[in-house]
Coordinates of C-alpha atoms and ligand atoms in Angstrom, one line a residue:
X1 CA 1.4 -48.5 -2.6
X2 CA 1.8 -46.8 -5.9
X3 CA -1.5 -45.0 -5.5
X4 CA -0.4 -43.7 -2.0
X5 CA 2.9 -42.3 -3.5
X6 CA 0.8 -40.7 -6.3
X7 CA -1.4 -39.1 -3.8
X8 CA 1.5 -37.7 -1.8
X9 CA 3.2 -36.3 -5.0
X10 CA -0.2 -34.8 -6.1
X11 CA -0.6 -33.3 -2.8
X12 CA 3.0 -31.8 -2.8
X13 CA 2.3 -30.4 -6.3
X14 CA -0.9 -28.7 -5.3
X15 CA 0.8 -27.2 -2.2
X16 CA 3.6 -25.8 -4.3
X17 CA 1.2 -24.4 -6.8
X18 CA -0.8 -22.7 -3.9
X19 CA 2.3 -21.2 -2.4
X20 CA 3.5 -20.0 -5.9
X21 CA 0.1 -18.5 -6.7
X22 CA 0.0 -16.8 -3.3
X23 CA 3.4 -15.3 -3.7
X24 CA 2.9 -14.1 -7.3
X25 CA -0.7 -13.2 -7.2
X26 CA -0.1 -9.4 -7.5
X27 CA 2.8 -9.6 -10.0
X28 CA 0.7 -8.0 -12.8
X29 CA -0.5 -5.2 -10.6
X30 CA 1.6 -2.4 -11.9
X31 CA 1.6 -3.6 -15.5
X32 CA -2.3 -3.6 -15.5
X33 CA -2.1 0.1 -14.5
X34 CA 0.5 0.9 -17.1
X35 CA 3.3 1.6 -14.6
X36 CA 6.8 0.5 -15.3
X37 CA 7.7 -2.4 -13.0
X38 CA 11.1 -3.3 -11.6
X39 CA 11.1 -7.0 -12.2
X40 CA 10.5 -9.0 -9.0
X41 CA 12.2 -12.2 -8.1
X42 CA 9.5 -14.9 -8.3
X43 CA 9.0 -15.6 -4.7
X44 CA 11.1 -12.9 -3.0
X45 CA 9.7 -9.7 -4.4
X46 CA 11.9 -6.9 -5.6
X47 CA 14.1 -6.7 -2.4
X48 CA 15.3 -10.2 -1.4
X49 CA 17.3 -8.5 1.4
X50 CA 14.1 -7.8 3.3
X51 CA 13.7 -11.5 3.7
X52 CA 17.3 -11.9 4.8
X53 CA 18.2 -13.4 1.4
X54 CA 21.8 -12.8 0.4
X55 CA 24.2 -10.6 2.2
X56 CA 22.6 -7.3 1.4
X57 CA 19.9 -5.7 3.4
X58 CA 16.9 -3.6 2.0
X59 CA 18.9 -0.4 1.7
X60 CA 21.4 -1.8 -0.9
X61 CA 18.6 -3.7 -2.7
X62 CA 16.7 -0.5 -3.1
X63 CA 19.9 1.2 -4.3
X64 CA 20.0 -1.2 -7.3
X65 CA 16.5 -0.5 -8.5
X66 CA 16.9 3.2 -7.8
X67 CA 20.1 3.4 -10.0
X68 CA 18.3 1.7 -12.8
X69 CA 15.2 3.8 -13.0
X70 CA 16.1 7.3 -11.6
X71 CA 15.9 10.2 -13.9
X72 CA 13.8 8.2 -16.3
X73 CA 10.5 8.0 -14.2
X74 CA 9.2 9.7 -11.1
X75 CA 8.2 6.5 -9.6
X76 CA 8.5 2.7 -10.4
X77 CA 6.4 -0.3 -9.4
X78 CA 8.0 -2.8 -7.0
X79 CA 7.0 -5.6 -4.7
X80 CA 7.7 -5.6 -1.1
X81 CA 7.7 -9.5 -0.8
X82 CA 4.3 -10.1 -2.6
X83 CA 2.6 -6.8 -2.0
X84 CA 2.7 -4.0 -4.6
X85 CA 4.7 -1.0 -3.5
X86 CA 5.6 2.2 -5.4
X87 CA 9.2 3.2 -5.2
X88 CA 9.5 7.2 -5.4
X89 CA 12.4 8.3 -7.5
X90 CA 11.8 12.1 -7.5
X91 CA 12.4 14.1 -4.3
X92 CA 9.6 16.5 -5.3
X93 CA 7.1 13.6 -5.3
X94 CA 8.5 12.6 -1.9
X95 CA 7.7 16.2 -0.6
X96 CA 4.1 15.8 -2.0
X97 CA 3.6 12.5 -0.2
X98 CA 5.1 13.6 3.2
X99 CA 3.8 17.2 3.3
X100 CA 1.4 18.5 0.6
X101 CA -0.6 15.4 0.4
X102 CA -0.1 14.1 3.9
X103 CA -3.8 13.3 4.6
X104 CA -3.7 10.8 1.8
X105 CA -0.6 9.0 3.3
X106 CA -1.1 9.2 7.1
X107 CA -0.1 5.7 8.1
X108 CA 3.2 3.9 8.0
X109 CA 4.2 0.2 7.5
X110 CA 5.5 0.1 11.0
X111 CA 1.9 0.8 12.2
X112 CA 1.2 -2.8 11.4
X113 CA 4.0 -4.1 13.7
X114 CA 2.0 -3.8 16.9
X115 CA -1.3 -5.2 18.2
X116 CA -0.4 -9.0 17.7
X117 CA 0.5 -9.6 21.2
X118 CA -1.5 -8.0 24.0
X119 CA 1.6 -7.9 26.3
X120 CA 3.5 -5.7 23.9
X121 CA 1.8 -2.7 25.4
X122 CA 4.6 -0.2 25.7
X123 CA 5.6 -0.1 22.1
X124 CA 1.9 0.3 21.1
X125 CA 2.2 3.7 22.7
X126 CA 4.9 4.8 20.4
X127 CA 3.7 7.2 17.5
X128 CA 6.3 5.5 15.2
X129 CA 4.2 2.3 15.5
X130 CA 0.7 3.9 15.6
X131 CA -1.9 4.7 13.1
X132 CA -5.0 6.8 12.6
X133 CA -6.3 8.9 15.5
X134 CA -4.3 6.9 18.0
X135 CA -1.1 8.0 16.3
X136 CA -2.3 11.7 16.6
X137 CA -3.1 11.3 20.4
X138 CA 0.2 9.6 21.1
X139 CA 2.1 12.1 19.2
X140 CA 0.4 15.1 20.9
X141 CA 0.9 13.6 24.4
X142 CA 4.5 12.5 23.9
X143 CA 5.6 15.6 22.0
X144 CA 4.3 18.0 24.7
X145 CA 7.5 17.2 26.7
X146 CA 9.8 17.7 23.9
X147 CA 9.1 21.3 22.8
X148 CA 12.0 23.8 22.4
X149 CA 10.8 25.7 25.4
X150 CA 10.8 22.5 27.5
X151 CA 14.3 21.6 26.3
X152 CA 15.5 25.1 27.0
X153 CA 14.2 24.7 30.7
X154 CA 15.9 21.4 31.1
X155 CA 19.2 22.4 29.3
X156 CA 21.2 22.0 32.6
X157 CA 20.8 18.2 32.1
X158 CA 22.8 18.4 28.8
X159 CA 25.4 20.8 30.3
X160 CA 25.9 18.5 33.3
X161 CA 26.1 15.5 30.9
X162 CA 28.7 17.3 28.8
X163 CA 30.9 17.9 31.8
X164 CA 30.6 14.3 32.8
X165 CA 31.6 13.2 29.4
X166 CA 34.9 15.2 29.7
X167 CA 35.6 13.8 33.1
X168 CA 35.1 10.2 31.8
X169 CA 37.3 10.9 28.8
X170 CA 40.1 12.3 31.0
X171 CA 39.9 9.1 33.3
X172 CA 39.8 6.9 30.2
X173 CA 42.9 8.6 28.7
X174 CA 44.8 8.6 32.1
X175 CA 44.1 4.9 32.5
X176 CA 44.1 3.4 28.9
X177 CA 45.8 6.0 26.7
X178 CA 44.6 8.4 24.0
X179 CA 42.6 6.0 21.9
X180 CA 39.0 5.7 22.9
X181 CA 36.5 3.3 21.3
X182 CA 34.0 5.9 20.1
X183 CA 30.9 3.8 19.6
X184 CA 31.1 2.9 23.3
X185 CA 31.8 6.6 24.3
X186 CA 28.9 7.8 22.2
X187 CA 26.4 5.4 23.8
X188 CA 27.7 6.1 27.3
X189 CA 26.9 9.8 26.8
X190 CA 23.4 9.1 25.3
X191 CA 22.6 6.7 28.2
X192 CA 23.7 9.3 30.7
X193 CA 21.8 12.1 29.2
X194 CA 18.6 10.2 28.4
X195 CA 18.4 8.5 31.8
X196 CA 18.7 11.9 33.5
X197 CA 16.2 13.6 31.1
X198 CA 13.6 10.7 31.0
X199 CA 13.7 9.4 34.6
X200 CA 15.9 12.0 36.6
X201 CA 18.4 9.4 37.5
X202 CA 22.3 9.0 37.1
X203 CA 22.6 5.9 34.9
X204 CA 26.3 5.7 35.9
X205 CA 27.5 5.3 32.4
X206 CA 29.9 8.1 32.7
X207 CA 30.6 8.0 36.4
X208 CA 31.4 4.3 36.6
X209 CA 34.9 2.7 36.2
X210 CA 36.5 3.1 32.7
X211 CA 35.0 0.6 30.3
X212 CA 32.7 -0.8 32.9
X213 CA 29.1 -1.2 31.8
X214 CA 26.4 0.0 34.2
X215 CA 23.1 -1.9 34.5
X216 CA 21.1 0.8 32.7
X217 CA 23.4 0.7 29.7
X218 CA 23.5 -3.1 29.6
X219 CA 19.7 -3.3 29.6
X220 CA 19.2 -0.5 27.1
X221 CA 21.8 -1.9 24.7
X222 CA 20.1 -5.4 24.9
X223 CA 16.6 -3.7 24.6
X224 CA 17.6 -1.7 21.6
X225 CA 19.1 -4.7 19.9
X226 CA 16.1 -6.8 20.5
X227 CA 13.8 -4.1 19.2
X228 CA 15.9 -3.5 15.9
X229 CA 16.1 -7.3 15.4
X230 CA 12.4 -7.6 15.8
X231 CA 11.8 -4.8 13.2
X232 CA 13.9 -7.0 10.8
X233 CA 11.6 -10.1 11.8
X234 CA 8.4 -8.0 11.2
X235 CA 9.8 -6.9 7.8
X236 CA 10.3 -10.5 7.0
X237 CA 6.8 -11.4 8.0
X238 CA 5.4 -9.0 5.4
X239 CA 5.3 -12.1 3.2
X240 CA 2.5 -13.6 5.5
X241 CA 1.3 -10.9 7.8
X242 CA -1.3 -13.3 9.3
X243 CA 1.6 -15.1 10.9
X244 CA 2.1 -12.2 13.3
X245 CA -1.0 -12.9 15.3
X246 CA -0.4 -16.6 15.0
X247 CA 3.1 -16.3 16.5
X248 CA 2.0 -13.5 18.9
X249 CA 5.0 -11.5 17.6
X250 CA 6.3 -8.6 19.6
X251 CA 8.9 -5.9 19.5
X252 CA 9.9 -5.5 23.1
X253 CA 10.9 -8.3 25.4
X254 CA 9.2 -9.2 28.7
X255 CA 12.3 -8.9 30.7
X256 CA 13.2 -5.4 29.6
X257 CA 9.5 -4.2 29.9
X258 CA 9.7 -5.3 33.6
X259 CA 13.0 -3.4 34.2
X260 CA 11.6 -0.2 32.7
X261 CA 8.2 -0.4 34.5
X262 CA 10.0 -0.7 37.8
X263 CA 12.4 2.1 36.9
X264 CA 9.5 4.4 36.0
X265 CA 7.5 3.5 39.0
X266 CA 10.3 4.3 41.3
X267 CA 11.2 7.6 39.5
X268 CA 7.6 8.7 39.8
X269 CA 7.4 7.8 43.5
X270 CA 10.8 9.6 44.3
X271 CA 9.5 12.8 42.3
X272 CA 6.2 12.8 44.0
X273 CA 8.1 12.7 47.3
X274 CA 9.6 15.9 46.5
X275 CA 12.9 14.7 45.0
X276 CA 13.9 17.1 42.2
X277 CA 10.5 18.7 42.1
X278 CA 11.7 21.9 40.4
X279 CA 13.3 20.0 37.4
X280 CA 11.8 20.6 33.9
X281 CA 12.6 17.1 32.5
X282 CA 10.6 14.4 30.8
X283 CA 9.6 12.8 34.1
X284 CA 7.8 16.0 35.1
X285 CA 5.9 15.9 31.8
X286 CA 5.0 12.3 32.4
X287 CA 3.6 13.1 35.9
X288 CA 1.5 16.0 34.4
X289 CA 0.0 13.5 32.0
X290 CA -0.7 11.1 34.9
X291 CA -2.6 13.9 36.6
X292 CA -4.7 14.3 33.5
X293 CA -5.6 10.6 33.5
X294 CA -2.6 8.7 31.9
X295 CA -1.9 5.3 33.6
X296 CA 1.5 4.0 34.4
X297 CA 1.6 2.0 31.2
X298 CA 1.3 5.2 29.1
X299 CA 4.2 6.8 31.1
X300 CA 6.4 3.7 30.4
X301 CA 5.4 3.7 26.7
X302 CA 6.3 7.4 26.3
X303 CA 9.5 7.0 28.2
X304 CA 10.7 4.2 26.0
X305 CA 9.6 6.2 22.9
X306 CA 12.2 8.9 23.8
X307 CA 14.8 6.3 24.8
X308 CA 14.6 4.4 21.6
X309 CA 16.1 7.1 19.4
X310 CA 17.5 9.3 22.1
X311 CA 19.8 6.4 22.9
X312 CA 20.3 4.2 19.9
X313 CA 19.9 6.6 16.9
X314 CA 21.5 9.7 18.6
X315 CA 24.4 7.5 19.6
X316 CA 24.9 6.3 16.0
X317 CA 24.7 9.9 14.6
X318 CA 27.3 11.0 17.1
X319 CA 29.9 8.4 16.4
X320 CA 29.5 8.9 12.7
X321 CA 30.0 12.6 13.1
X322 CA 33.2 12.2 15.3
X323 CA 34.5 9.7 12.8
X324 CA 34.1 12.1 9.9
X325 CA 35.7 15.0 11.9
X326 CA 38.7 12.8 12.7
X327 CA 39.1 12.3 8.9
X328 CA 38.4 15.8 7.6
X329 CA 41.0 17.9 9.6
X330 CA 40.1 21.3 7.9
X331 CA 36.4 20.8 8.9
X332 CA 37.4 19.8 12.4
X333 CA 39.6 23.0 12.8
X334 CA 36.9 25.3 11.4
X335 CA 34.2 23.8 13.7
X336 CA 36.6 24.1 16.7
X337 CA 37.2 27.8 15.9
X338 CA 33.5 28.4 15.9
X339 CA 32.9 26.5 19.1
X340 CA 35.9 28.2 21.0
X341 CA 34.6 31.7 20.0
X342 CA 31.1 30.8 21.1
X343 CA 32.3 29.3 24.5
X344 CA 34.4 32.5 25.3
X345 CA 36.3 32.9 28.5
X346 CA 33.7 31.5 30.8
X347 CA 33.5 28.3 28.7
X348 CA 29.8 28.2 28.6
X349 CA 27.2 28.4 25.9
X350 CA 23.5 28.9 26.2
X351 CA 20.8 26.6 24.6
X352 CA 19.9 29.2 22.0
X353 CA 23.5 29.8 21.0
X354 CA 24.3 26.1 20.8
X355 CA 21.3 25.3 18.6
X356 CA 22.1 28.4 16.4
X357 CA 25.9 27.7 15.8
X358 CA 25.8 27.8 12.0
X359 CA 28.8 25.6 11.1
X360 CA 28.0 23.0 13.7
X361 CA 24.5 22.8 12.3
X362 CA 26.0 22.3 8.8
X363 CA 28.3 19.5 10.1
X364 CA 25.4 17.7 11.9
X365 CA 23.2 17.9 8.7
X366 CA 26.1 16.7 6.5
X367 CA 26.7 13.8 8.9
X368 CA 22.9 12.9 8.9
X369 CA 23.0 13.0 5.1
X370 CA 25.9 10.7 4.8
X371 CA 24.7 8.2 7.4
X372 CA 21.0 8.4 7.3
X373 CA 20.3 6.1 10.2
X374 CA 16.7 5.5 9.1
X375 CA 17.4 4.9 5.4
X376 CA 13.9 5.0 4.0
X377 CA 10.3 6.0 4.8
X378 CA 7.4 3.6 4.0
X379 CA 4.0 5.2 4.0
X380 CA 0.6 3.7 3.3
X381 CA -1.8 5.4 1.0
X382 CA -5.0 6.0 3.1
X383 CA -7.2 7.7 0.5
X384 CA -7.5 7.3 -3.3
X385 CA -4.7 9.5 -4.7
X386 CA -3.7 10.6 -8.2
X387 CA 0.1 10.5 -8.8
X388 CA 1.9 12.1 -11.7
X389 CA 4.5 9.4 -12.4
X390 CA 6.0 11.3 -15.2
X391 CA 6.1 10.6 -19.0
X392 CA 2.5 12.0 -19.1
X393 CA 1.2 9.2 -17.0
X394 CA -1.1 9.5 -14.0
X395 CA -1.6 6.6 -11.5
X396 CA -4.7 6.2 -9.5
X397 CA -3.2 4.9 -6.3
X398 CA -5.5 2.9 -4.1
X399 CA -5.7 3.0 -0.3
X400 CA -3.7 0.2 1.3
X401 CA -0.9 0.3 -1.2
X402 CA 2.4 1.4 0.2
X403 CA 5.1 3.9 -1.1
X404 CA 8.8 3.7 -0.3
X405 CA 10.6 7.1 -0.1
X406 CA 14.4 6.2 -0.4
X407 CA 16.0 8.9 1.8
X408 CA 19.3 7.1 1.8
X409 CA 19.4 7.0 -2.0
X410 CA 18.5 10.7 -2.4
X411 CA 21.2 11.6 0.0
X412 CA 23.8 9.7 -2.0
X413 CA 22.6 10.7 -5.4
X414 CA 25.4 12.5 -7.2
X415 CA 23.0 14.6 -9.3
X416 CA 21.5 16.0 -6.0
X417 CA 24.8 16.2 -4.0
X418 CA 28.0 16.3 -6.2
X419 CA 30.8 14.2 -4.5
X420 CA 28.1 12.6 -2.5
X421 CA 30.4 10.3 -0.6
X422 CA 32.5 13.1 0.7
X423 CA 31.8 14.8 4.1
X424 CA 31.3 18.5 2.9
X425 CA 29.4 20.6 5.4
X426 CA 29.9 23.6 3.0
X427 CA 27.0 22.2 1.1
X428 CA 24.6 23.7 3.5
X429 CA 26.5 27.0 3.6
X430 CA 24.6 29.0 1.0
X431 CA 21.0 28.1 2.1
X432 CA 19.7 26.4 5.3
X433 CA 19.3 22.6 5.3
X434 CA 15.5 23.2 5.8
X435 CA 15.4 24.4 2.1
X436 CA 16.9 21.2 1.0
X437 CA 14.2 19.3 3.1
X438 CA 11.5 21.4 1.4
X439 CA 12.8 20.1 -1.9
X440 CA 12.4 16.5 -0.6
X441 CA 16.1 15.8 -1.0
X442 CA 17.2 15.9 2.7
X443 CA 15.1 13.6 4.9
X444 CA 17.2 12.3 7.8
X445 CA 14.1 13.1 10.0
X446 CA 11.4 12.6 7.5
X447 CA 9.2 15.7 6.9
X448 CA 5.5 16.8 7.3
X449 CA 3.1 15.9 10.2
X450 CA 4.9 12.8 10.9
X451 CA 8.4 14.3 11.0
X452 CA 10.7 12.9 13.8
X453 CA 9.1 13.9 17.0
X454 CA 12.4 14.0 18.8
X455 CA 14.5 15.9 16.2
X456 CA 15.3 18.7 18.6
X457 CA 16.4 16.2 21.4
X458 CA 18.5 14.3 18.8
X459 CA 20.2 17.5 17.7
X460 CA 20.7 18.7 21.2
X461 CA 22.3 15.4 22.2
X462 CA 24.8 15.3 19.4
X463 CA 25.7 19.0 19.5
X464 CA 26.3 19.1 23.2
X465 CA 28.7 16.2 23.0
X466 CA 30.6 17.6 19.9
X467 CA 31.0 21.1 21.5
X468 CA 32.4 19.6 24.8
X469 CA 34.8 17.2 22.9
X470 CA 36.2 19.6 20.4
X471 CA 36.6 22.4 22.9
X472 CA 39.1 20.1 24.7
X473 CA 40.5 17.6 22.2
X474 CA 41.8 17.2 18.7
X475 CA 40.4 14.0 17.2
X476 CA 42.6 11.8 14.9
X477 CA 41.7 8.7 12.9
X478 CA 43.7 5.6 13.5
X479 CA 42.3 3.4 10.8
X480 CA 39.8 3.7 8.0
X481 CA 36.6 1.7 8.4
X482 CA 34.2 0.5 5.8
X483 CA 30.4 1.2 5.9
X484 CA 29.4 -2.3 5.1
X485 CA 27.1 -3.4 7.9
X486 CA 23.6 -3.1 6.6
X487 CA 21.3 -3.4 9.4
X488 CA 18.2 -3.5 7.3
X489 CA 17.5 0.1 8.2
X490 CA 20.7 1.8 7.1
X491 CA 24.5 1.4 6.7
X492 CA 26.8 1.8 9.6
X493 CA 30.4 1.9 10.4
X494 CA 31.9 -1.7 10.7
X495 CA 34.0 -2.6 13.7
X496 CA 35.5 -0.8 16.6
X497 CA 35.8 3.0 16.0
X498 CA 39.2 3.7 17.7
X499 CA 39.8 7.4 17.5
X500 CA 42.7 9.2 19.1
X501 CA 41.9 12.1 21.4
X502 CA 44.8 14.7 21.9
X503 CA 44.3 17.3 24.6
X504 CA 44.6 20.8 23.1
Ligands
HEM1 C1 19.4 12.2 15.6 C2 18.6 11.2 15.8 C3 17.3 10.9 15.1 C4 17.1 10.5 13.9 C5 18.0 10.6 12.7 C6 15.6 10.3 13.7 C7 14.9 10.0 12.5 C8 13.6 9.7 12.5 C9 12.9 9.4 11.2 C10 13.6 9.3 9.8 C11 11.6 9.3 11.5 C12 10.5 8.8 10.5 C13 9.7 10.0 10.0 C14 8.6 9.7 9.0 O1 8.1 8.6 9.1 O2 8.3 10.5 8.2 C15 11.5 9.5 12.9 C16 10.3 9.3 13.5 C17 10.2 9.5 14.9 N1 11.2 9.8 15.8 FE1 13.1 10.2 15.3 N2 15.1 10.4 14.9 C18 16.0 10.7 15.9 C19 15.9 11.0 17.1 C20 14.7 10.9 17.8 C21 14.6 11.1 19.2 C22 15.7 11.6 20.2 C23 13.3 10.8 19.6 C24 12.6 11.0 20.9 C25 12.8 11.9 21.7 C26 12.6 10.4 18.3 C27 11.3 10.1 18.3 C28 10.6 9.8 17.1 C29 9.2 9.5 17.0 C30 8.3 9.3 18.1 C31 9.0 9.2 15.6 C32 7.5 8.9 15.0 C33 6.9 10.1 14.6 C34 5.5 10.0 14.0 O3 5.3 8.9 13.4 O4 4.6 10.8 14.3 N3 13.5 10.5 17.3 N4 12.7 9.7 13.4

C-alpha cells in the first residue's frame, strides 16, 4: 500500500517538475543575451492577462511594463506565456520593424491561428491570418477591390447608406424619443453599408422597425463575437501551441460559415443574371476574381475579410467618435461648421471632398488615437536581425522570436501626446497625421507593407456617418462612461452609449 502511495506521489512530483521546466525553459533567454528583462510570473509569463488571469487583459498588462521601462531602454525582454518576446518602447524602432526592416518581420502572431482545422477555410483566406507568400497573394487579390478608385466608383453605396441612417434616426426619435443607444446605431449603419458593398443586398438594419434586429445583423454580431472570443482563446493557447491541432481549434463557426456561403452564392447568381450589373462594388470584384480562377471558397473568404473590420472595427470607431463629440462641444461645433460649408445648398459632398475635409480627418485620427481598437501589433522575426536596443547594446534577434509594438501605449504616452487622455483633434492641425505615423507614434492601422488593407473603407464608413449625423443633429452626452472593458485587443466604452440627438 505504502509503496503504491509513494509511487503516485513520485509521479505527481515528476509531472509538476516537467510542467515547471516546460513553462520556465526560456526564462534566461534575454539575460543570456544581455537584454534587460521584465521579470515574468513563474508560470504565466510577463502578461497574465493573456491567459485570462486576473481582471486585466493584455493591453493593461503591457501598460505596466511599458510604464516601468520606457525612456530607459528602446526595448525590453518579456515572455508571452513561455516564449521570449521583445517589447518595443521606442516609436522609431517600431517604424524600423514595420517599414524600413519589414522584410525581416513579415509574419504576425495571428498567422499561427489558422491551419489547425481544415474546415476553417474562410478565415485562412484573410491576409491578417496569413504568412509568407500566401499572405502576399491574398492581400493582392483582396486589396484590388478596395482601391481609392474603386471606392470612388462605388461611393453611391455610402451616400445611400447615409440617407438611410438619417431616416432610421428620424423614425427612432419619433417613436422612442431623442436618446439613441449609439453602439447599436453605429453597427446598424455598418451592417447596412457593408452588406450593400460586399454582397449588393439591403441588410435591412436601417430599413427595419426601430430597434428590431434583422437576420444579417444578428448573424454578423454573433459571428464577430465568436471570432473575437476565438482570438482570445488562441492567445491563451500560446502556452502550448501543439494543443491547437489536437483540439482542432478554429476561428469561425460552422453555422455562420454556412450562412455566408449561401449569401455569397445567391449574390453571385443574382449578379450573373444581370441584377445590378453596372455596380462597382466588392461583389463585382469577387466575380472578376472568379473569372480568373478563384473558387467560391475564395470569394466567401475575401467577403468575410472585408466584413470583419468593415462591420465590427469600423462600428467601434464610429461610436467612440460620436461619444467624444458629444462631450467636446467646441470640437463638435467646429466640425459641424466645416461639414455644413462643404455640403452647401445642395447638401451633397463628393468622395474626394469628403476624404479631404481637414478637420474631420483630424477628429477621426484623434478618435483612433484615443481608442486604438487594435491596441498592439505582434510581428515575428523572419530573418536574423541586429537591433539597437539603446545604451550601446545591440541584440542579434533570431528568426521565430516575436516583437510586440504597443500602439495603445504610444498613443497614450504623455511624452508623445501631452494631455493624452483628452480628445484634442488640434494635435493634428500643424502637420498631417501621416507624419506622426512616419515617426512610429500613430499606428491605429499599423504601417508598412502590412498596413491595414481596409483603411480607406474604414475611414469612408466613419466619415460618411459623421457628416450625415452632424449635418442634422446636435449630439449631447447623457452620462459619462468608463473605458474599462478590456477585450484583450483594446479598451472600449463600457455599457450602453445613450446619446441625445437634437434636430438642428
Ligand atoms: C477603422 C477601422 C479599422 C482599424 C482601426 C483597423 C486596424 C487595423 C490594424 C491595426 C491592422 C494590423 C496592421 C499590422 O499588422 O501592421 C489591420 C490589418 C488589416 N485590416 Fe484593418 N482596420 C480597420 C478597418 C478595416 C477594414 C474596413 C478592412 C477591410 C476592408 C480591414 C482589413 C484589414 C486586413 C485584411 C488586415 C491585414 C493586413 C495584412 O496583414 O496584410 N480593416 N487593420
